[in-house]
Amino acid sequence: MSRLNNKHIILAISGGIAAYKSAELVRLLIKAGAKVQVVMTSGATAFITPLTLQALSGNPVHQHLLNPKAEAGMGHIQLARWADLVLIAPASANVMARLAQGQADDLLTTLCLATNAPVLIAPAMNQAMWKDQATQDNLQTLLGRNIQVHGPASGEQACGDTGSGRMLEPSQLVSVLNAQFDQGLLAGKTVVITAGPTREALDPVRFISNHSSGKMGYALAQAAKDQGATVILISGPTHLTPPEDVTFIGVNSAQDMLLACLNVGDDADVFIATAAVADYRPAKVSEQKLKKQNADDGLTLELVQNADILATMSAHYPRAITVGFAAETQDIITHAQTKLKRKNVQMIIANDVSDTRIGFNSDDNQVSLVTANGVESLPLLSKHNLARQLILAISKLSK
Ligand code: PMT
């Protein structure tokens, strides 16, 4: 299966004769299984029609910064969050200059500022324009900002000149994109993720638990895998099938989960605590099924505290980046900030679990990312899309 299968690619096309090759590029990306959204500058539409690219990509083409049809009119933000990768092909001298200056005066440049996804450019222009010192200075600026530059190739040009300035062929660009996902943002890293609920036994047939379905944690495991990580998923009981190619460790209680985490802690570059771990467990587990007492008698359970797995991992494995969730019902950000400090972690992902559309056992979630640097709130997203965003954000954390 192609590495591009199901990857969200934004192909941004700027004005230049090489724009005609972008149609073939879209066709090849779709054939490789990618989901493609096309963004065009007004210059690009002089060379190739949006209709051609709409037909090939299967999606409307995005041309304008302000889009009244997009949620909150901010199409660039939606696209920026949707993307796994942004490729500008062809990238004209003008686009390179505007990117180097950090301009945000059209959809393409604004999108590049707003996205967390890698941005790649495939320059195409007249050979003299490419050699010009201004373009070469802009190139250095873009490289310094981790924008990847692929090409240009040398050869005969549409204007009759010969030299460097031809856009790479569509098939070469597809290979470049494939290679991006060969490595992934977490290539070479081991990510340990806890997921699901824990069950704290009262007797052989009863337990204390919660409504966690594991959906958020399993989606994170898939997203980390997609970014090239070695993933260890430690999960309480759920009805889900673990993603392919992750190491799966099934557990029941919080104590089991802690032991499983400690066993793999040395390997962890990143530890993400998504599980809804029971804070308390019965002080005594009855060996036999508890019997009903006299009609009017209640039953008093004595509970003892479970260890905090996230805080323990953060203390025992200082090398690892540690990320926790905060399931809150009020004062969400304040409580998340307290947890960030108390558990000594790099990020807390706060969700409002009093809202039944999100949080426990829902398909969607809406979270705020709380770090020492501030708070970023994300919109309501499916847990799968959200997991992609979270893994992008987590891959940028450092200690
Ligand atoms: O599984 P789903 O149905 O998809 O639902 C997702 C979710 C709501 C479970 C998830 O988004 C979430 O919020 N997970 C954390 C739930 C929780 O226990 O939150 P907390 O605020 O009580 O704990 C804070 C953090 O400490 C969490 O990362 C938790 O995993 C961790 N913790 C808590 C207690 C404990 N003893 N050990 C821990 O590691």
XYZ file of C-alpha atoms and ligand atoms in Angstrom:
438
model
C 0.000 0.000 0.000
C 1.288 3.491 -0.862
C 2.621 5.593 1.988
C 0.291 8.305 0.701
C -2.842 6.266 1.331
C -5.343 8.436 3.239
C -2.798 11.208 3.731
C -4.246 14.730 3.606
C -2.277 16.642 0.978
C -2.801 20.292 0.082
C -1.457 21.042 -3.372
C -1.016 24.800 -3.707
C -0.506 26.029 -7.262
C 0.972 29.420 -8.063
C 1.170 31.212 -11.410
C 3.611 29.740 -13.902
C 3.578 27.684 -17.070
C 4.515 24.581 -15.032
C 1.016 24.748 -13.512
C -0.120 22.498 -16.355
C 1.918 19.674 -14.741
C -0.075 20.063 -11.507
C -3.056 18.337 -13.095
C -0.985 15.191 -13.614
C 0.370 15.569 -10.080
C -3.157 15.577 -8.630
C -4.026 12.509 -10.700
C -0.990 10.602 -9.408
C -1.650 11.610 -5.786
C -5.253 10.439 -5.979
C -4.090 7.191 -7.586
C -1.725 6.705 -4.630
C -4.702 6.959 -2.259
C -4.074 10.512 -0.982
C -6.905 12.910 -0.159
C -6.132 16.085 -2.085
C -7.364 19.666 -1.644
C -6.152 22.163 -4.237
C -5.410 25.805 -3.459
C -4.780 28.184 -6.385
C -3.455 31.721 -6.529
C -5.167 34.057 -8.972
C -2.035 33.805 -11.159
C -2.384 30.025 -11.325
C -5.909 30.290 -12.740
C -4.462 32.070 -15.792
C -2.576 28.868 -16.647
C -4.991 26.075 -15.706
C -8.674 26.089 -14.799
C -9.947 25.321 -11.286
C -12.539 23.073 -12.918
C -9.833 20.705 -14.212
C -8.338 20.415 -10.732
C -11.743 20.034 -9.099
C -12.555 17.162 -11.450
C -9.229 15.441 -10.771
C -9.127 15.964 -7.000
C -12.836 15.349 -6.414
C -12.963 18.475 -4.215
C -13.842 22.127 -4.853
C -10.751 24.234 -5.469
C -9.898 26.867 -2.848
C -9.024 30.285 -4.250
C -10.024 32.934 -1.742
C -8.778 33.854 1.709
C -12.205 34.798 2.992
C -14.638 31.988 2.371
C -18.197 32.634 3.590
C -19.010 28.920 3.171
C -16.297 27.812 5.614
C -17.107 27.500 9.289
C -16.549 30.959 10.848
C -15.413 32.188 7.410
C -11.874 30.943 8.107
C -11.243 28.440 5.352
C -7.472 28.866 5.687
C -7.537 27.698 9.308
C -9.675 24.666 8.467
C -7.343 23.751 5.605
C -4.265 24.384 7.758
C -5.554 21.931 10.358
C -6.709 19.374 7.827
C -3.311 19.076 6.117
C -0.719 16.395 6.782
C 1.497 18.135 4.253
C 1.389 21.250 2.063
C 3.142 21.128 -1.327
C 3.452 24.299 -3.413
C 4.004 23.185 -6.999
C 4.857 25.163 -8.974
C 6.281 27.734 -6.554
C 6.952 30.946 -8.484
C 9.642 33.495 -7.615
C 6.839 35.738 -6.388
C 5.454 33.086 -4.000
C 8.953 32.363 -2.656
C 9.441 36.082 -1.979
C 6.079 36.421 -0.255
C 6.689 33.325 1.888
C 10.144 34.601 2.844
C 8.570 37.860 3.995
C 5.896 36.033 5.979
C 3.137 37.767 4.032
C -0.457 36.694 4.553
C -2.252 38.492 1.762
C -3.834 35.519 0.002
C -5.024 32.015 0.826
C -1.778 30.263 -0.090
C 0.565 32.392 2.034
C -1.863 32.573 4.977
C -2.296 28.812 4.930
C 1.478 28.324 5.083
C 1.696 30.543 8.167
C -1.246 28.847 9.852
C -0.366 25.195 9.338
C 1.613 22.906 11.634
C 2.135 20.487 8.749
C 5.414 20.351 6.817
C 5.554 22.789 3.875
C 7.404 21.710 0.709
C 7.967 23.824 -2.388
C 8.819 22.852 -5.968
C 10.173 26.045 -7.549
C 9.625 26.720 -11.249
C 10.728 29.885 -13.044
C 12.973 31.270 -15.729
C 16.633 30.313 -15.143
C 17.745 33.954 -14.753
C 15.031 34.585 -12.169
C 16.145 31.492 -10.237
C 19.790 32.610 -10.285
C 18.940 36.158 -9.239
C 20.402 37.076 -5.865
C 16.982 38.103 -4.508
C 15.529 34.638 -5.223
C 18.622 32.935 -3.814
C 18.350 35.041 -0.623
C 14.679 34.099 -0.317
C 15.632 30.449 -0.828
C 18.086 30.627 2.093
C 15.424 32.248 4.298
C 12.919 29.508 3.489
C 15.454 26.724 4.078
C 16.310 28.340 7.414
C 12.632 28.065 8.359
C 12.531 24.345 7.578
C 10.539 24.790 4.388
C 11.742 21.964 2.171
C 12.757 22.906 -1.347
C 12.686 20.235 -4.079
C 14.178 21.150 -7.443
C 14.259 22.990 -9.673
C 15.661 20.726 -12.394
C 17.856 21.888 -15.258
C 16.962 21.740 -18.917
C 15.135 23.436 -21.722
C 12.558 25.974 -20.556
C 9.209 27.036 -21.994
C 10.678 30.506 -22.664
C 13.422 29.005 -24.836
C 16.238 29.413 -22.250
C 18.206 26.476 -20.954
C 19.224 26.220 -17.307
C 17.958 25.605 -13.800
C 14.314 26.458 -13.194
C 12.155 23.572 -14.412
C 9.667 22.153 -11.926
C 10.367 18.521 -10.965
C 8.203 16.050 -12.879
C 4.944 14.990 -11.139
C 6.224 11.423 -10.658
C 9.385 12.772 -8.964
C 7.269 14.913 -6.641
C 5.118 11.916 -5.728
C 8.326 10.065 -4.747
C 9.366 13.061 -2.627
C 6.002 12.994 -0.844
C 6.150 9.248 -0.316
C 9.552 9.655 1.310
C 8.110 12.229 3.731
C 5.764 9.639 5.124
C 8.429 6.905 5.077
C 10.111 8.837 7.776
C 7.286 10.682 9.478
C 7.603 13.236 12.246
C 8.083 10.537 14.878
C 10.366 8.192 12.926
C 12.791 6.471 15.283
C 10.735 7.437 18.354
C 8.869 5.126 20.690
C 5.507 6.442 21.821
C 3.751 4.794 24.774
C 0.028 5.541 24.998
C -2.459 4.560 27.696
C -6.107 4.262 26.689
C -9.531 3.182 27.853
C -10.859 2.746 31.381
C -9.455 0.777 34.272
C -11.510 -1.713 36.269
C -11.070 -1.851 40.016
C -12.384 -5.162 41.323
C -14.762 -5.337 44.290
C -15.195 -9.077 44.139
C -14.841 -11.768 41.413
C -17.800 -10.377 39.418
C -18.015 -6.648 40.170
C -15.802 -3.674 39.554
C -15.660 0.144 39.649
C -14.988 1.721 36.256
C -15.961 4.611 33.954
C -17.312 5.320 30.464
C -14.035 5.607 28.554
C -14.352 3.768 25.237
C -10.671 3.979 24.274
C -11.536 5.849 21.039
C -9.298 8.843 21.779
C -6.299 6.740 22.827
C -6.611 4.287 19.920
C -6.895 7.198 17.440
C -3.696 8.651 18.924
C -1.968 5.283 18.562
C -2.938 5.200 14.858
C -1.835 8.813 14.294
C 1.529 8.224 16.013
C 2.011 5.072 13.923
C 1.194 7.062 10.767
C 3.989 9.463 11.703
C 6.486 6.614 11.789
C 6.635 5.987 15.553
C 7.019 2.623 17.234
C 3.827 2.568 19.279
C 3.081 0.699 22.505
C -0.611 0.893 23.375
C -1.470 -0.024 26.967
C -5.215 -0.288 27.242
C -7.894 -1.096 29.736
C -10.850 -3.200 28.504
C -12.554 -1.760 25.376
C -14.523 -3.051 22.389
C -11.981 -1.674 19.914
C -9.492 -3.459 17.684
C -5.993 -2.069 18.224
C -4.431 -0.411 15.145
C -2.208 -2.668 13.030
C 1.498 -2.820 13.801
C 1.325 -1.431 17.311
C 2.457 -3.408 20.350
C -0.687 -3.963 22.386
C -0.722 -4.616 26.127
C -4.170 -5.262 27.602
C -4.647 -4.516 31.302
C -7.498 -4.330 33.778
C -6.730 -2.307 36.872
C -4.802 0.904 37.470
C -2.133 -1.122 39.229
C -1.772 -3.397 36.148
C -1.559 -0.305 33.958
C 1.134 1.273 36.123
C 3.232 -1.919 36.030
C 2.865 -2.217 32.242
C 3.943 1.435 31.840
C 6.946 1.015 34.131
C 7.989 -2.100 32.185
C 8.294 -0.154 28.924
C 9.240 3.243 30.388
C 12.935 2.966 29.470
C 11.987 2.761 25.787
C 9.603 5.719 25.826
C 10.541 8.908 24.003
C 6.973 10.128 24.403
C 4.369 9.051 26.971
C 0.732 10.029 26.378
C -1.770 9.293 29.163
C -5.194 9.134 27.550
C -6.599 6.470 29.866
C -9.323 7.306 32.341
C -7.565 5.758 35.310
C -9.560 5.152 38.475
C -8.244 7.435 41.178
C -9.392 4.977 43.880
C -9.719 1.217 44.252
C -11.460 -0.864 46.915
C -9.134 -1.331 49.881
C -10.040 -5.025 49.953
C -11.094 -7.285 47.073
C -13.499 -9.905 48.361
C -12.480 -13.418 47.289
C -16.124 -14.453 47.121
C -19.051 -12.641 45.567
C -20.339 -10.033 48.031
C -23.694 -11.054 49.411
C -26.666 -8.774 49.942
C -27.097 -7.808 53.600
C -30.369 -7.444 55.485
C -33.030 -5.457 53.612
C -32.296 -2.085 55.231
C -28.512 -2.391 55.457
C -26.334 -0.381 53.124
C -22.844 -1.329 52.077
C -19.862 0.871 52.854
C -16.830 0.500 50.646
C -13.428 1.595 51.805
C -11.364 2.981 48.936
C -7.644 3.659 48.746
C -5.889 5.903 46.264
C -4.221 4.508 43.155
C -0.804 5.786 42.181
C -0.843 8.536 39.578
C 0.599 6.788 36.514
C 1.314 9.973 34.569
C 3.115 11.692 37.448
C 5.063 8.490 38.175
C 6.206 8.194 34.541
C 7.227 11.838 34.446
C 9.293 11.412 37.649
C 10.865 8.041 36.714
C 11.650 8.760 33.065
C 12.813 12.393 32.808
C 14.063 11.757 29.231
C 10.526 11.190 27.941
C 8.168 13.928 26.788
C 5.061 13.416 28.929
C 1.560 14.459 27.901
C -1.629 14.036 29.880
C -5.316 14.661 29.384
C -7.541 16.495 31.814
C -11.147 15.363 31.980
C -12.902 18.338 33.532
C -16.460 19.533 34.064
C -15.746 23.115 35.181
C -12.888 25.660 35.252
C -11.295 23.531 32.583
C -8.221 25.584 31.783
C -7.408 26.428 35.410
C -7.604 22.767 36.437
C -5.529 21.742 33.410
C -2.858 24.303 34.309
C -2.748 22.928 37.855
C -2.332 19.379 36.490
C 0.432 20.530 34.129
C 2.478 21.711 37.121
C 1.470 19.045 39.652
C 2.208 16.137 37.302
C 5.259 17.929 35.838
C 4.359 17.257 32.190
C 4.975 19.124 28.921
C 1.350 19.326 27.805
C -2.139 18.789 29.165
C -4.943 18.228 26.675
C -8.061 19.497 28.407
C -11.547 18.292 27.486
C -14.926 19.156 28.922
C -16.432 15.788 29.790
C -19.718 17.311 30.946
C -20.574 17.891 27.255
C -22.024 14.619 25.903
C -21.059 15.492 22.279
C -17.396 15.190 23.250
C -15.199 13.407 25.752
C -16.213 9.961 26.981
C -17.439 7.475 24.369
C -18.201 10.070 21.675
C -16.778 10.086 18.142
C -15.781 13.747 18.404
C -13.819 15.807 20.849
C -12.962 19.434 21.450
C -9.840 20.192 23.423
C -7.495 22.935 24.551
C -3.755 22.361 24.548
C -2.229 23.697 27.743
C 1.542 24.132 27.961
C 3.893 26.336 29.950
C 3.762 28.724 26.962
C -0.007 29.208 26.908
C -3.307 27.746 25.787
C -4.425 26.815 22.258
C -8.043 25.809 21.724
C -8.894 23.525 18.807
C -12.335 23.293 17.194
C -14.706 20.328 17.482
C -13.136 17.531 15.414
C -13.566 13.813 14.949
C -11.257 11.950 17.342
C -9.306 10.690 14.309
C -8.701 14.175 12.896
C -8.001 15.532 16.347
C -5.444 12.774 16.985
C -3.535 13.834 13.846
C -3.443 17.435 15.126
C -2.386 16.344 18.588
C 0.442 14.183 17.265
C 1.692 17.113 15.132
C 1.647 19.353 18.212
C 3.240 16.693 20.458
C 6.015 16.027 17.910
C 7.060 19.680 18.332
C 7.391 19.501 22.139
C 10.804 19.486 23.723
C 12.146 19.446 27.278
O -11.840 6.831 25.772
P -12.814 7.815 25.141
O -14.258 7.359 25.278
O -12.452 8.170 23.727
O -12.757 9.165 25.990
C -11.607 9.944 25.990
C -11.313 10.510 27.401
C -12.443 11.432 27.828
C -11.137 9.364 28.389
C -9.963 11.290 27.255
O -10.132 12.344 26.325
C -9.511 11.859 28.594
O -9.886 12.933 29.016
N -8.638 11.081 29.315
C -8.193 11.401 30.677
C -9.228 10.977 31.663
C -8.797 11.245 33.086
O -8.643 10.335 33.835
O -8.527 12.523 33.336
P -8.033 13.076 34.798
O -8.196 14.549 34.676
O -8.722 12.379 35.893
O -6.506 12.683 34.836
C -5.470 13.547 34.393
C -4.382 12.757 33.707
O -3.718 11.901 34.652
C -4.858 11.864 32.589
O -3.881 11.912 31.572
C -4.905 10.472 33.226
O -4.632 9.454 32.263
C -3.770 10.569 34.217
N -3.967 9.740 35.415
C -5.010 9.968 36.265
C -5.151 9.223 37.407
C -4.192 8.219 37.691
N -4.279 7.470 38.768
N -3.169 8.008 36.831
C -3.036 8.765 35.710
O -2.109 8.559 34.929
